[in-house]
Amino acid sequence: MASMADDLLRYRSEFPILERTNYMISNSLGAMPRTVYNALHSYADVWATRGVRAWHERWWMLPLEVGNEIGDLMNAPKDSVSLHQNVTTCQAVVASCFDFSGKRNQIVYTDMNFPSVMYFWEAQRPYGADVRMVSTDDGITVPTDRLLDAINERTLIVPVSHVLFRSSFINDARAIIEKAHRVGAHVILDTFQSLGTVPVDVQALNVDFACGGVLKWLCGGPGLAYLYVRPDVGKKLEPKLTGWFAHENSFEFATGPIRYADSPLRFMNGTTHIPSIEAARPGLKIIREVGVANIREKSKRQTARLIELADRHGWRVNSPRNAEQRGGTVSIDMPDSEQVSRELLAREILVDWRPKAGVRFSPHFYNTDAEVDAAMAAVAEILNARTIPA
Ligand SMILES: Cc1ncc(COP(=O)(O)O)c(C=O)c1O
């Protein structure tokens, strides 16, 4: 292990919670940067002192600025990222651009997608959506060939996770997008579990839509999600889930149907969630500074160490063993894993537990190698001491 040479540890002092806990849970909620206190204080100051003038002085343009900051992290062209409250809403905005009543009405996804997104697409059946689900065989990976075979001339949209929340398997986004485009379908890539820990390049992938939230690997807190729309695709789309922020001249307060603004405002709707946007900026700044390539390199090393230790104890690993197919999380299903996760929390080792996954360990750039070892040593101790009721 290379702790001595771990240059990224200089960021540890930026994250107060690292002083008190072993924070292995960035797949769920990234640690809060200490400068979020300042960001939210200055948000309150602006509101308190500038009042309604804050809209034209700062807040109206903020989603565009922060959209571009997020866009930079995934090599998105300028002004191609709109901001929303969560990923489900992002997908709803995309869905509202399409019509499911024609022959091309299939939605093809996999049972390894995040459930909220599945619930949304399943609920589109009454509008004519023919929803097809491709199943995993091993609970860890998506059978790429079977998914590619399911995408055909009747497929309208393929909503797919880039990195799976349960196992951290990295889907073959390039192959999925190429197949979808060959048959005239669109792909929505859910980059929630990739952006900030696995490199994402929306232009190289030529993906139609990409969305995710900032609260996990981007350390940006709850309430802010982003939606990238490929500029040439976006020009033709007219979201039915729309509102006055998407109007080409909002302050005309025109009656009747909307006249759409250009991207990215075109994909927005009502009044924006300024506090969440302000709170997200410090984390985004740190991630840009650290660099996703550096984060990825360290993550591969620490996730490999987790697997090595799990193997040593004979615990079941529910994440890919090949680092190139694995995101930032290792899911480990040791005996009594749900109770183990509770015991770990009681010891200030922050992890979570998911059905069919086990305990999810997610070291980020700010974690030490010693913390990785300590988390696994604590699991062994919990199991050895039989502190868990049978
Ligand atoms: C891959 C993925 N997509 C989506 C979500 C959440 O969706 P939403 O932002 O709608 O809550 C998560 C986790 O919270 C996730 O891991």
CSV table of N, CA, C and O in Angstrom, one decimal, residues 46 53 57 105 113 172 201 204 268 271 307 331 343 345 347 365:
chain,number,residue,atom,x,y,z
A,46,VAL,N,-26.9,37.1,0.8
A,46,VAL,CA,-27.5,37.7,-0.4
A,46,VAL,C,-29.0,37.8,-0.3
A,46,VAL,O,-29.5,38.9,-0.7
A,53,ARG,N,-33.7,41.5,-5.6
A,53,ARG,CA,-32.7,41.8,-6.6
A,53,ARG,C,-31.7,40.7,-6.8
A,53,ARG,O,-31.0,40.7,-7.8
A,57,GLU,N,-29.2,39.7,-10.1
A,57,GLU,CA,-27.8,39.9,-9.8
A,57,GLU,C,-27.0,38.6,-9.8
A,57,GLU,O,-25.8,38.6,-10.0
A,105,ASN,N,-42.1,2.4,-29.6
A,105,ASN,CA,-42.5,2.8,-28.3
A,105,ASN,C,-41.9,1.9,-27.2
A,105,ASN,O,-42.3,1.9,-26.0
A,113,ASN,N,-30.7,-1.4,-13.0
A,113,ASN,CA,-30.9,0.1,-12.9
A,113,ASN,C,-31.3,0.5,-11.5
A,113,ASN,O,-31.8,-0.4,-10.8
A,172,ASP,N,-21.0,-1.4,-20.4
A,172,ASP,CA,-20.3,-1.1,-21.7
A,172,ASP,C,-21.1,0.0,-22.4
A,172,ASP,O,-21.9,-0.3,-23.4
A,201,ASP,N,-16.9,10.8,-20.6
A,201,ASP,CA,-16.7,11.8,-21.7
A,201,ASP,C,-17.9,11.7,-22.6
A,201,ASP,O,-18.0,10.8,-23.4
A,204,ALA,N,-17.1,11.8,-26.4
A,204,ALA,CA,-16.5,10.6,-26.9
A,204,ALA,C,-17.5,9.5,-27.0
A,204,ALA,O,-17.5,8.7,-28.0
A,268,MET,N,-35.4,23.1,-18.7
A,268,MET,CA,-35.8,23.4,-17.3
A,268,MET,C,-37.3,23.6,-17.2
A,268,MET,O,-38.0,23.5,-18.2
A,271,THR,N,-39.2,27.5,-11.0
A,271,THR,CA,-38.2,28.2,-10.3
A,271,THR,C,-37.1,27.3,-9.7
A,271,THR,O,-37.4,26.2,-9.2
A,307,ILE,N,-11.1,-6.0,-1.9
A,307,ILE,CA,-11.4,-7.4,-2.4
A,307,ILE,C,-10.3,-8.4,-1.9
A,307,ILE,O,-10.7,-9.5,-1.5
A,331,SER,N,-19.0,-4.2,-2.9
A,331,SER,CA,-20.1,-4.8,-2.1
A,331,SER,C,-19.7,-6.1,-1.6
A,331,SER,O,-19.3,-7.0,-2.4
A,343,GLU,N,-23.4,-2.7,13.1
A,343,GLU,CA,-22.3,-2.6,14.0
A,343,GLU,C,-21.2,-1.7,13.6
A,343,GLU,O,-20.6,-1.0,14.4
A,345,LEU,N,-21.6,1.0,11.7
A,345,LEU,CA,-22.1,2.4,12.0
A,345,LEU,C,-21.9,2.7,13.4
A,345,LEU,O,-21.5,3.9,13.7
A,347,ARG,N,-19.7,1.9,15.3
A,347,ARG,CA,-18.2,2.1,15.5
A,347,ARG,C,-17.7,3.3,14.7
A,347,ARG,O,-16.5,3.4,14.5
A,365,PHE,N,-11.3,9.8,-2.7
A,365,PHE,CA,-9.9,10.3,-2.7
A,365,PHE,C,-9.4,10.7,-1.3
A,365,PHE,O,-8.2,10.8,-1.1
